[in-house]
């Protein structure tokens, strides 16, 4: 009853919230499953000592789950932000025109590549992508390596025609020659989306595969029809992955798997210091001539810090002085991986049961830590979809009872926080409000040897 | 079952989180143009008008101090209007005294920075609590009334707060009272879709606040609000906390350094030859013009 009413309310109220990160919670459930899940409301009840029914204290349960996530995440801290140079090779041979995917294989592939390119640049801010097509037995370089998603997508959408045979060897040869020019700090990768069931090659493809292997080019293939031995061999030799998609959702999943950086393998890339500039954004309404399109433009745009040329889009390389230009907020998005905040300590029951030991409220959100019952009226409602906890909690997760709520304590600043803040702080904010609010204890951003 | 008030929570009900810079060094440096007491009376008039615009509007004030940050005022737990002002001024006075007593005696050259990352983080925690309270809640926004220069050491923490605000779709408005623009707040407002304003004449502060920052988010769409006069996207280097517009970036972890290093102090990677990367840049440049 309660659920139904609030679900409607949620829909009305959050008309514009669709883009939210956390709106995905319900996506996995079909409508019929959801109704079923709602009706299992008896499962969220338990009997207390006196035989009365009360909601299960899921809050502490969810908190325990989150603690486990936190531990595994900090144990397996992979190196993020590697600089990747990736060529996407798209098979546009006759086989790509087949209609087993709707409306056709190549349209579906193009759609997935578009989504992939956007996701890729979000997760790999300094990396670059290029596009190669296979058609009529030859390989064509559609776009050079670059950092602007729009130009790749535009080029791809304009060239969607299929004909002739696909040549894996020609494709690999071309990509090999292109990737050999890139700086040594970059990871070299190829992602091949292969529709054909054969390859029409001018020579011995195994030689080409060995060439790629020695150049440390990681080749991965996603097939659209059936498994091919030569693709499997290529991926095995070069350390890539090989999968065959069964339908469009599966294809999407397989393609997007390549967006996060592969675990860094030391021998694959040499660490390097790259000189970069952080251009300023020009005032709105200023008219200037850009160096990339050679046009006079009004408003927006960025200025190269070295030569003061005007650039339309980031990231890019200055056309005048060659400096690599990036947007500094783009880099900063990954810094919380570098400076993770320490997990908060549980407050033992012996301490938290005595109200004199605790501050009255959570340091972060001012919610009372003492008496959750008084807060129950306010909080025992379903939550807004903008909530930042990745695993949002069901309605029943509030302790109704006259006991001190569970809380946690930051080991560095010794401030107390409620469990909600604990999760928000570690999973979205990545700052401890306590540590940030005192001048003498400032761990964030400190250079730690 | 539905609380009566929930029907009244329309899209123009606001939760305004006001972050007031109380850095005494800053206020001392501008006392000839804008005294702290004048500033406060302007802000109090502004906060009162926000609360009068809609009876469901909520105002929370957090002090951004020099040594600490704290909640000063929350309109949801106070009653009459006169009490409100007294309560807030009293809390503020206590805070300023405490903030001062926390300070160490080391001399400061220039106004020094205040703890913006702390008050931003607190405000975001409070906003999450409001989101948790149910699907019907006032629309939150953050207003930074800030004067101190940016503390480059807070770069990572401030950026983390900005990104979290952006993910929750909470705009960060900023009204900069100091002599210089604040790169942090320019980026905060640009990234979160808030309004950045540096008033020309500080004695007209109330007019600026009332015309630019009083409107709820829904009504903003109908207004001509100030457009940013450029955004300072400079970053801070991890080695000296200097603000730089050009620097070196570790290819493994993206740490920023102002000078060439042999080893990354963040991730420990040892860097290859400096010469190769210098030559690679013009190489790639020569290639690019052929792209088009
Ligand atoms: Zn241009
Ligand atoms: Zn330049
Ligand atoms: Zn809290
Ligand atoms: Zn909402
Ligand atoms: Zn802390
Ligand atoms: Zn430095
Ligand atoms: Zn590094």
XYZ file of C-alpha atoms and ligand atoms in Angstrom:
748
model
C 0.000 0.000 0.000
C 2.634 2.371 1.097
C 4.803 1.289 -1.786
C 2.229 1.883 -4.426
C 1.366 5.323 -3.341
C 4.945 6.452 -3.197
C 5.887 4.960 -6.489
C 3.355 7.201 -8.164
C 4.634 10.135 -6.230
C 8.149 9.395 -7.334
C 7.184 9.345 -10.963
C 5.437 12.672 -10.747
C 8.120 14.372 -8.863
C 11.193 13.292 -10.733
C 10.229 14.025 -14.270
C 13.653 15.259 -15.198
C 15.786 12.805 -13.317
C 16.179 10.166 -16.010
C 19.864 10.719 -16.624
C 20.720 9.932 -13.080
C 23.498 7.452 -12.385
C 21.387 5.474 -10.055
C 18.230 5.136 -12.037
C 19.364 1.717 -13.150
C 18.202 -0.151 -10.108
C 14.904 -1.188 -11.602
C 16.124 -1.823 -15.114
C 17.028 -5.456 -14.593
C 13.530 -6.289 -13.390
C 10.660 -6.763 -15.758
C 7.330 -5.366 -14.758
C 5.945 -8.738 -13.704
C 8.975 -9.442 -11.574
C 8.675 -6.135 -9.832
C 5.076 -6.705 -8.841
C 6.091 -10.049 -7.428
C 8.917 -8.517 -5.474
C 6.569 -5.924 -4.032
C 4.146 -8.533 -2.819
C 6.738 -10.429 -0.862
C 6.422 -7.831 1.816
C 6.154 -10.486 4.568
C 9.816 -11.206 4.038
C 10.770 -7.834 5.366
C 9.158 -8.469 8.731
C 10.559 -10.201 11.751
C 9.328 -10.960 15.223
C 10.905 -9.186 18.122
C 11.356 -10.538 21.657
C 7.796 -9.795 22.688
C 6.286 -11.403 19.595
C 5.452 -8.150 17.825
C 6.141 -7.793 14.152
C 8.638 -5.229 13.098
C 10.609 -4.532 9.936
C 13.909 -6.327 9.569
C 16.829 -4.122 10.296
C 18.120 -4.170 6.758
C 20.040 -1.023 7.333
C 22.870 -2.673 9.184
C 22.698 -5.543 6.720
C 23.161 -3.233 3.762
C 25.889 -1.471 5.593
C 27.724 -4.755 6.119
C 27.441 -5.497 2.405
C 28.855 -2.097 1.615
C 31.785 -2.718 3.963
C 32.594 -5.873 2.038
C 32.501 -3.952 -1.245
C 34.812 -1.350 0.211
C 37.329 -3.968 1.323
C 37.441 -5.794 -2.007
C 37.664 -2.526 -3.903
C 40.636 -1.287 -1.930
C 42.379 -4.654 -2.123
C 42.188 -4.826 -5.907
C 43.096 -1.239 -6.737
C 43.933 -1.491 -10.380
C 45.786 1.279 -12.074
C 43.348 3.561 -13.780
C 43.897 6.301 -16.257
C 46.205 4.434 -18.586
C 46.686 6.067 -21.915
C 45.246 3.811 -24.557
C 45.496 4.014 -28.316
C 42.706 1.924 -29.752
C 41.738 1.195 -33.326
C 38.243 -0.112 -33.857
C 38.167 -2.287 -36.978
C 34.677 -2.630 -38.410
C 33.871 -5.332 -40.910
C 31.731 -3.814 -43.691
C 31.949 -6.789 -46.045
C 28.921 -8.443 -47.657
C 28.303 -10.363 -44.417
C 27.703 -7.088 -42.557
C 24.635 -6.485 -44.684
C 22.864 -9.578 -43.369
C 19.607 -9.047 -41.604
C 19.802 -11.463 -38.671
C 20.342 -8.387 -36.497
C 17.643 -5.757 -37.020
C 17.694 -3.636 -39.124
C 21.067 -5.045 -40.251
C 24.343 -6.144 -38.748
C 26.244 -3.013 -39.709
C 23.604 -0.648 -38.347
C 23.589 -2.496 -35.044
C 27.389 -2.495 -34.958
C 27.521 1.234 -35.717
C 25.044 1.944 -32.956
C 27.099 -0.034 -30.453
C 30.341 1.567 -31.597
C 28.805 4.997 -31.049
C 27.821 4.122 -27.478
C 31.226 2.564 -26.936
C 33.174 5.597 -28.141
C 31.312 7.908 -25.768
C 31.793 5.576 -22.839
C 35.437 5.013 -23.754
C 36.340 8.703 -23.599
C 34.515 9.072 -20.326
C 36.564 6.325 -18.736
C 39.875 7.035 -20.492
C 40.216 10.795 -20.627
C 43.619 10.924 -22.299
C 43.192 8.034 -24.678
C 42.596 8.118 -28.394
C 40.510 6.106 -30.835
C 40.707 5.572 -34.572
C 38.378 3.761 -36.990
C 39.287 1.280 -39.740
C 36.826 -0.418 -42.088
C 37.175 -3.714 -43.983
C 35.468 -3.805 -47.372
C 36.072 -5.277 -50.845
C 39.132 -7.163 -49.640
C 40.948 -3.996 -48.492
C 41.283 -2.064 -45.258
C 40.538 1.642 -45.088
C 41.469 4.118 -42.421
C 38.222 5.982 -41.749
C 39.516 8.281 -38.982
C 42.961 8.805 -37.517
C 43.628 8.475 -33.818
C 41.927 11.333 -32.051
C 40.239 12.378 -28.855
C 36.976 13.808 -30.098
C 34.049 11.363 -30.006
C 31.913 13.460 -32.339
C 34.244 13.367 -35.331
C 34.550 9.558 -35.183
C 30.827 9.032 -34.880
C 30.111 11.411 -37.744
C 32.622 9.682 -40.019
C 31.244 6.243 -39.223
C 27.612 7.134 -39.773
C 28.446 8.583 -43.178
C 30.107 5.397 -44.463
C 27.613 2.631 -43.721
C 27.614 0.486 -46.870
C 28.627 -3.141 -47.135
C 30.215 -4.955 -50.082
C 32.826 -7.547 -51.029
C 34.976 -9.655 -48.735
C 36.724 -8.891 -45.487
C 40.470 -9.271 -45.146
C 41.662 -9.702 -41.606
C 45.294 -9.607 -42.672
C 44.972 -6.300 -44.545
C 43.208 -4.834 -41.547
C 45.895 -5.962 -39.126
C 48.687 -4.760 -41.427
C 47.166 -1.310 -41.656
C 46.544 -1.017 -37.921
C 50.031 -2.309 -37.208
C 51.616 0.386 -39.346
C 49.452 3.071 -37.722
C 49.987 1.941 -34.135
C 53.729 1.668 -34.620
C 53.938 5.465 -34.752
C 52.403 6.135 -31.382
C 54.464 7.122 -28.342
C 55.811 4.302 -26.225
C 53.810 5.177 -23.095
C 50.543 4.264 -24.826
C 48.763 0.934 -24.703
C 48.204 -0.331 -28.244
C 44.909 -2.054 -28.783
C 42.697 -3.229 -31.605
C 39.048 -4.136 -31.301
C 37.710 -5.984 -34.319
C 33.966 -6.318 -34.927
C 33.845 -9.184 -37.394
C 30.763 -10.254 -39.323
C 32.265 -12.473 -42.030
C 32.879 -16.196 -41.687
C 36.080 -16.127 -43.712
C 39.047 -13.898 -44.439
C 40.363 -13.148 -47.899
C 44.078 -12.512 -47.408
C 46.932 -11.694 -49.800
C 49.583 -13.637 -47.815
C 50.289 -15.587 -44.662
C 48.153 -14.122 -41.874
C 50.091 -15.894 -39.126
C 53.126 -13.755 -39.996
C 51.017 -10.624 -39.522
C 49.763 -11.956 -36.203
C 53.339 -12.509 -35.031
C 54.190 -8.975 -36.128
C 51.357 -7.615 -33.974
C 52.515 -9.749 -31.098
C 56.048 -8.390 -31.209
C 54.719 -4.830 -31.428
C 52.668 -5.520 -28.290
C 49.367 -4.770 -29.921
C 46.548 -6.332 -27.946
C 43.949 -7.604 -30.422
C 40.408 -8.491 -29.409
C 37.648 -9.752 -31.648
C 33.893 -9.735 -31.241
C 32.247 -12.011 -33.798
C 28.694 -11.587 -35.019
C 28.120 -14.971 -36.645
C 30.133 -17.965 -35.442
C 33.493 -18.733 -33.887
C 36.455 -18.642 -36.267
C 39.717 -20.412 -35.541
C 41.888 -17.629 -36.929
C 40.231 -15.008 -34.707
C 40.668 -17.161 -31.656
C 44.304 -17.721 -32.530
C 44.869 -13.990 -33.055
C 43.423 -13.115 -29.637
C 45.321 -15.872 -27.865
C 48.613 -14.815 -29.387
C 48.244 -11.103 -28.659
C 46.605 -11.350 -25.229
C 43.191 -10.078 -26.257
C 39.738 -11.550 -25.770
C 37.499 -13.333 -28.264
C 33.734 -13.563 -27.989
C 30.846 -14.215 -30.331
C 27.670 -12.246 -29.704
C 24.356 -14.081 -29.748
C 22.072 -11.059 -29.960
C 22.130 -7.269 -29.722
C 22.110 -6.919 -25.906
C 24.924 -9.456 -25.725
C 26.866 -7.559 -28.379
C 26.423 -4.340 -26.446
C 27.706 -5.981 -23.286
C 30.721 -7.438 -25.077
C 31.620 -4.126 -26.705
C 31.287 -2.114 -23.498
C 33.546 -4.562 -21.684
C 36.377 -2.918 -23.583
C 35.650 0.578 -22.241
C 37.315 0.309 -18.813
C 41.108 0.181 -18.991
C 42.533 -3.344 -19.079
C 44.559 -4.215 -15.970
C 47.934 -2.637 -16.481
C 50.570 -5.063 -17.583
C 53.889 -3.453 -16.914
C 55.615 -4.718 -20.057
C 52.832 -3.399 -22.286
C 53.463 0.270 -21.650
C 56.279 2.369 -20.324
C 55.325 4.981 -17.758
C 56.005 8.439 -19.027
C 55.608 12.059 -18.154
C 53.653 13.880 -20.791
C 53.701 17.620 -21.127
C 50.181 18.996 -21.179
C 48.335 22.284 -21.071
C 45.094 23.146 -19.305
C 43.376 25.750 -21.467
C 41.022 28.307 -19.999
C 37.499 28.589 -21.270
C 36.918 31.898 -23.029
C 34.092 34.182 -21.964
C 30.683 33.663 -23.542
C 30.082 36.108 -26.349
C 33.728 36.697 -27.255
C 34.447 36.504 -30.969
C 37.688 34.911 -32.129
C 39.088 32.817 -34.952
C 39.698 29.193 -34.039
C 42.799 27.402 -35.163
C 41.054 24.066 -35.777
C 38.308 25.108 -38.197
C 39.835 28.444 -39.276
C 36.514 30.147 -38.671
C 35.404 33.104 -36.614
C 33.246 31.848 -33.765
C 31.216 33.503 -31.036
C 31.509 32.386 -27.426
C 32.823 29.208 -25.829
C 36.126 27.779 -26.964
C 39.429 27.376 -25.156
C 42.777 29.145 -25.292
C 46.085 27.281 -25.565
C 48.195 28.330 -22.563
C 51.433 28.254 -24.574
C 50.628 29.997 -27.850
C 47.197 31.483 -27.015
C 45.574 29.950 -30.092
C 41.869 29.315 -29.842
C 40.578 25.739 -29.850
C 36.961 24.570 -30.145
C 37.052 21.233 -28.366
C 39.045 19.324 -25.747
C 41.005 17.082 -25.577
C 43.118 17.887 -28.595
C 46.574 18.896 -29.697
C 47.273 22.524 -30.360
C 47.463 23.004 -34.131
C 49.977 25.785 -33.693
C 52.437 24.646 -31.022
C 51.663 20.915 -30.702
C 50.989 20.952 -26.983
C 48.565 18.272 -25.783
C 45.558 20.104 -24.358
C 43.182 18.545 -21.868
C 40.433 19.747 -19.618
C 41.714 19.525 -16.064
C 38.331 18.519 -14.545
C 38.417 15.542 -16.884
C 41.649 14.385 -15.244
C 40.369 15.192 -11.785
C 37.483 12.757 -12.126
C 39.857 9.869 -11.544
C 41.775 11.339 -8.620
C 39.631 9.743 -5.980
C 41.187 6.447 -7.056
C 44.579 7.888 -6.163
C 43.601 9.276 -2.781
C 40.965 6.920 -1.415
C 39.661 7.879 2.006
C 40.229 5.436 4.803
C 37.284 3.207 5.715
C 35.471 4.391 8.829
C 35.544 2.276 11.986
C 32.466 0.702 13.471
C 31.615 2.111 16.862
C 31.420 -0.793 19.318
C 28.024 -1.281 20.929
C 29.512 -0.713 24.377
C 30.430 2.823 23.355
C 27.368 3.637 21.302
C 24.928 2.375 23.921
C 26.021 5.090 26.269
C 24.711 8.358 24.855
C 27.267 10.381 26.788
C 30.069 9.001 24.633
C 28.583 10.174 21.371
C 27.875 13.501 19.783
C 24.164 14.049 19.275
C 24.260 14.276 15.521
C 26.064 12.915 12.485
C 28.914 15.248 11.606
C 28.029 15.129 7.920
C 24.262 15.467 7.683
C 23.221 16.506 11.211
C 20.882 13.548 11.502
C 20.395 12.508 15.085
C 22.574 9.594 16.140
C 20.821 9.078 19.425
C 17.250 8.225 18.883
C 16.281 6.901 15.492
C 12.656 6.518 16.602
C 12.181 10.239 16.623
C 13.517 10.369 13.087
C 11.449 7.443 11.886
C 8.558 9.590 10.804
C 10.843 11.648 8.663
C 12.970 8.921 7.172
C 10.741 5.865 6.807
C 9.713 6.892 3.359
C 11.068 5.581 0.092
C 13.873 7.590 -1.297
C 14.324 9.871 -4.171
C 16.082 8.501 -7.217
C 18.796 11.155 -6.929
C 20.106 9.394 -3.881
C 23.734 8.555 -4.357
C 23.947 5.172 -2.692
C 24.486 2.662 -5.430
C 22.269 0.077 -3.810
C 19.302 2.034 -2.649
C 17.530 0.724 0.313
C 14.011 -0.602 0.597
C 11.391 1.178 2.644
C 11.716 -1.154 5.554
C 15.327 -0.420 6.307
C 14.774 1.862 9.241
C 15.178 0.756 12.758
C 12.005 1.604 14.569
C 12.809 1.263 18.203
C 14.101 3.281 21.011
C 17.767 2.440 20.834
C 20.828 4.349 19.728
C 21.355 4.048 15.996
C 24.474 2.407 14.680
C 27.184 4.818 13.644
C 30.778 4.908 12.432
C 33.827 6.978 13.239
C 36.570 8.328 10.975
C 39.912 7.049 12.294
C 41.670 10.261 11.228
C 39.426 13.084 12.421
C 37.488 11.087 15.034
C 34.152 12.476 13.903
C 31.028 10.311 14.041
C 28.850 9.666 11.009
C 25.558 7.911 10.355
C 25.601 4.817 8.150
C 23.964 6.655 5.259
C 26.698 9.261 5.216
C 29.353 6.562 5.529
C 28.182 4.981 2.286
C 27.678 8.290 0.492
C 31.097 9.544 1.577
C 32.938 6.457 0.389
C 30.977 5.713 -2.769
C 30.242 9.116 -4.222
C 31.753 12.061 -2.387
C 35.237 10.614 -1.772
C 35.990 13.268 0.876
C 35.684 12.941 4.624
C 33.772 16.079 5.712
C 35.475 15.826 9.099
C 39.012 15.679 7.772
C 38.257 18.462 5.280
C 36.877 20.701 8.022
C 39.963 20.890 10.175
C 43.122 22.578 9.137
C 45.520 20.475 11.158
C 44.443 17.090 9.810
C 44.517 17.336 6.092
C 45.343 14.048 4.411
C 43.712 14.595 1.024
C 45.979 15.420 -1.824
C 49.047 15.108 0.328
C 52.018 13.743 -1.511
C 52.630 10.427 0.090
C 55.931 8.844 -0.764
C -1.686 8.485 4.718
C -0.104 11.088 2.479
C 1.117 13.950 4.608
C -0.710 17.122 3.757
C 2.456 19.040 3.202
C 3.657 16.710 0.447
C 1.031 18.083 -1.903
C 2.592 21.485 -1.466
C 6.089 20.382 -2.426
C 6.039 21.702 -5.945
C 9.095 22.245 -8.071
C 9.639 25.785 -6.830
C 10.257 24.831 -3.198
C 13.927 25.363 -2.443
C 16.468 24.104 0.011
C 19.231 26.694 0.039
C 22.533 25.650 1.567
C 24.489 28.850 2.199
C 28.215 28.554 2.832
C 29.508 31.712 4.486
C 33.218 32.428 4.409
C 34.224 33.569 7.898
C 37.981 33.663 7.331
C 39.016 36.587 9.619
C 42.107 37.321 7.522
C 39.968 37.845 4.460
C 37.413 40.046 6.237
C 40.181 42.097 7.743
C 41.650 42.694 4.300
C 38.389 44.075 2.861
C 37.077 45.914 5.897
C 37.264 49.287 4.139
C 34.989 48.188 1.283
C 32.737 45.652 2.979
C 32.644 45.185 6.738
C 31.681 41.742 7.995
C 28.706 43.232 9.858
C 27.398 44.936 6.701
C 27.863 41.698 4.853
C 25.901 39.826 7.518
C 22.986 42.239 7.507
C 22.770 41.906 3.709
C 22.847 38.136 3.963
C 20.259 38.021 6.754
C 17.868 40.161 4.710
C 18.444 37.835 1.781
C 17.832 34.682 3.831
C 14.655 36.162 5.289
C 13.361 36.963 1.841
C 14.060 33.379 0.725
C 12.022 32.078 3.649
C 9.211 34.497 2.855
C 9.065 33.546 -0.827
C 7.580 30.173 0.011
C 6.632 28.898 3.414
C 8.148 25.497 2.609
C 11.514 26.952 1.625
C 14.347 25.838 3.830
C 17.652 27.565 4.527
C 20.713 25.944 6.076
C 23.813 28.001 6.823
C 27.282 26.495 7.156
C 30.270 28.585 8.178
C 33.429 28.054 6.135
C 36.059 28.925 8.696
C 39.796 29.239 8.695
C 40.401 26.276 11.011
C 37.056 24.503 11.000
C 33.580 24.390 9.486
C 30.231 24.022 11.213
C 26.485 24.213 10.820
C 25.283 27.626 11.996
C 21.606 27.643 11.234
C 18.815 25.389 9.985
C 15.425 26.992 9.367
C 13.680 23.623 9.773
C 14.403 23.533 13.501
C 13.603 27.070 14.588
C 10.379 28.936 15.088
C 9.716 32.632 14.910
C 11.521 35.062 12.683
C 13.077 37.162 15.429
C 14.371 34.092 17.207
C 15.864 32.927 13.953
C 18.165 35.892 13.553
C 19.234 35.883 17.184
C 19.860 32.162 17.141
C 21.949 32.366 14.015
C 24.033 35.327 15.138
C 24.709 33.668 18.453
C 25.805 30.397 16.836
C 27.959 32.351 14.418
C 29.664 34.230 17.211
C 30.375 31.003 19.068
C 31.727 29.507 15.882
C 34.037 32.422 15.115
C 35.443 32.353 18.654
C 36.001 28.613 18.528
C 37.495 28.809 15.046
C 39.945 31.418 16.250
C 40.928 29.412 19.322
C 41.762 26.413 17.118
C 44.283 28.456 15.189
C 47.936 28.159 15.816
C 50.097 31.178 16.203
C 51.953 30.872 12.923
C 51.874 34.105 10.964
C 49.962 34.219 7.736
C 50.989 36.317 4.793
C 47.957 37.442 2.830
C 44.420 36.429 3.661
C 45.085 32.671 3.522
C 42.375 30.275 2.390
C 39.333 28.955 4.208
C 38.136 25.357 4.280
C 35.816 25.356 1.283
C 36.177 21.610 0.691
C 34.927 20.931 4.214
C 31.803 23.051 4.044
C 30.994 21.788 0.534
C 31.293 18.179 1.731
C 29.043 18.867 4.714
C 26.438 20.570 2.555
C 26.387 17.605 0.171
C 25.912 15.165 3.064
C 22.985 17.242 4.292
C 21.464 17.275 0.806
C 21.764 13.487 0.568
C 19.839 13.258 3.821
C 17.084 15.377 2.277
C 17.032 13.083 -0.762
C 16.775 10.104 1.572
C 13.782 11.638 3.300
C 11.498 10.703 0.453
C 10.575 11.522 -3.114
C 8.966 14.752 -1.998
C 11.536 17.215 -0.860
C 12.575 20.774 -1.606
C 14.928 21.269 -4.565
C 18.416 21.735 -3.125
C 21.085 24.150 -4.277
C 24.315 25.408 -2.746
C 25.312 29.076 -2.575
C 28.926 29.874 -1.705
C 29.439 33.391 -0.377
C 33.174 33.230 -0.629
C 36.003 35.711 -0.409
C 39.220 33.905 0.484
C 41.556 32.855 -2.310
C 41.543 29.206 -3.378
C 43.611 26.841 -1.264
C 45.476 24.815 -3.908
C 45.886 21.992 -1.357
C 42.151 21.491 -1.467
C 42.095 20.957 -5.230
C 41.345 17.220 -5.202
C 38.765 17.485 -2.404
C 36.956 20.411 -4.006
C 36.854 18.642 -7.361
C 35.498 15.482 -5.692
C 32.713 17.562 -4.156
C 31.933 19.208 -7.486
C 31.606 15.864 -9.246
C 29.401 14.461 -6.518
C 27.167 17.541 -6.713
C 27.007 17.140 -10.472
C 25.951 13.498 -10.186
C 23.168 14.473 -7.766
C 22.212 17.401 -10.032
C 22.781 19.950 -7.276
C 23.874 23.300 -8.735
C 26.608 25.198 -6.915
C 26.075 28.964 -7.154
C 28.898 31.238 -6.182
C 29.125 34.866 -5.252
C 32.790 35.841 -5.029
C 33.506 38.750 -2.697
C 37.292 38.820 -2.915
C 39.440 40.820 -5.291
C 40.325 37.843 -7.480
C 38.214 35.325 -9.332
C 38.068 31.889 -7.760
C 39.044 29.115 -10.179
C 37.477 26.522 -7.866
C 34.113 28.224 -7.820
C 34.203 29.044 -11.532
C 34.655 25.351 -12.232
C 32.073 24.373 -9.607
C 29.399 26.570 -11.140
C 30.341 25.672 -14.707
C 30.312 21.912 -14.085
C 27.161 21.811 -11.946
C 25.204 24.353 -13.989
C 25.107 26.976 -11.253
C 25.583 30.733 -11.496
C 28.968 32.333 -10.889
C 28.966 36.013 -10.020
C 31.632 38.439 -8.917
C 29.760 41.625 -7.950
C 31.240 44.865 -9.186
C 30.049 46.976 -6.264
C 30.022 45.238 -2.923
C 27.812 47.848 -1.257
C 24.955 46.697 -3.453
C 25.349 43.123 -2.257
C 21.720 42.617 -1.286
C 20.510 43.570 -4.761
C 22.909 41.092 -6.352
C 21.819 38.338 -3.991
C 18.117 39.053 -4.388
C 18.098 39.358 -8.156
C 20.504 36.574 -9.070
C 20.369 33.950 -6.329
C 16.872 34.173 -4.854
C 14.950 32.518 -7.685
C 14.179 28.827 -7.408
C 15.692 26.453 -9.938
C 12.467 26.062 -11.872
C 12.046 29.796 -12.453
C 15.665 30.268 -13.457
C 14.837 29.022 -16.905
C 12.903 32.236 -17.517
C 15.608 34.627 -16.370
C 18.636 36.147 -18.010
C 21.255 35.261 -15.416
C 24.900 36.314 -15.596
C 26.933 34.259 -18.070
C 30.412 33.172 -17.014
C 33.141 35.522 -18.124
C 35.411 32.592 -18.887
C 36.302 29.653 -16.691
C 39.721 29.176 -15.173
C 40.506 25.508 -15.751
C 43.970 25.587 -14.270
C 44.924 22.681 -12.045
C 47.128 22.356 -8.968
C 50.347 20.398 -9.186
C 50.612 17.534 -6.724
C 54.191 18.360 -5.796
C 53.993 21.970 -4.604
C 50.255 22.710 -4.764
C 50.934 25.484 -7.213
C 48.252 26.502 -9.662
C 49.562 25.809 -13.159
C 48.271 26.031 -16.717
C 50.916 23.712 -18.164
C 52.496 20.730 -16.538
C 53.615 17.123 -16.740
C 51.206 14.256 -16.335
C 52.053 10.727 -15.233
C 50.743 8.470 -17.974
C 49.811 5.763 -15.477
C 47.878 7.606 -12.769
C 47.330 11.083 -14.309
C 49.009 12.905 -11.422
C 49.985 16.463 -12.320
C 53.503 17.810 -11.703
C 54.854 21.258 -12.429
C 58.393 20.078 -13.205
C 59.891 17.028 -14.806
C 60.298 14.124 -12.363
C 62.185 10.854 -12.508
C 59.601 8.945 -10.538
C 55.900 9.483 -9.899
C 55.409 10.246 -6.231
C 51.783 9.110 -6.370
C 51.943 5.704 -8.061
C 55.673 5.000 -7.980
C 56.120 4.543 -11.721
C 59.619 5.251 -12.974
C 59.502 7.382 -16.076
C 61.170 6.615 -19.357
C 63.499 8.955 -21.169
C 62.443 12.569 -21.124
C 63.693 13.097 -24.675
C 61.425 10.577 -26.364
C 58.259 12.174 -25.132
C 59.436 15.618 -26.125
C 60.087 14.499 -29.658
C 56.881 12.522 -29.895
C 54.745 15.589 -29.446
C 55.791 17.510 -32.562
C 55.737 14.195 -34.454
C 52.098 13.715 -33.835
C 51.439 17.332 -34.542
C 52.810 17.079 -38.033
C 50.427 14.235 -38.633
C 47.277 15.960 -37.460
C 46.739 18.586 -40.174
C 46.316 15.756 -42.697
C 43.308 14.448 -40.760
C 40.745 16.825 -42.101
Zn 37.338 25.167 -34.428
Zn 49.442 26.134 -28.644
Zn 24.888 11.501 8.345
Zn 14.344 14.483 -6.250
Zn 37.772 12.131 8.776
Zn 54.854 21.404 -8.229
Zn 51.837 8.093 -11.401
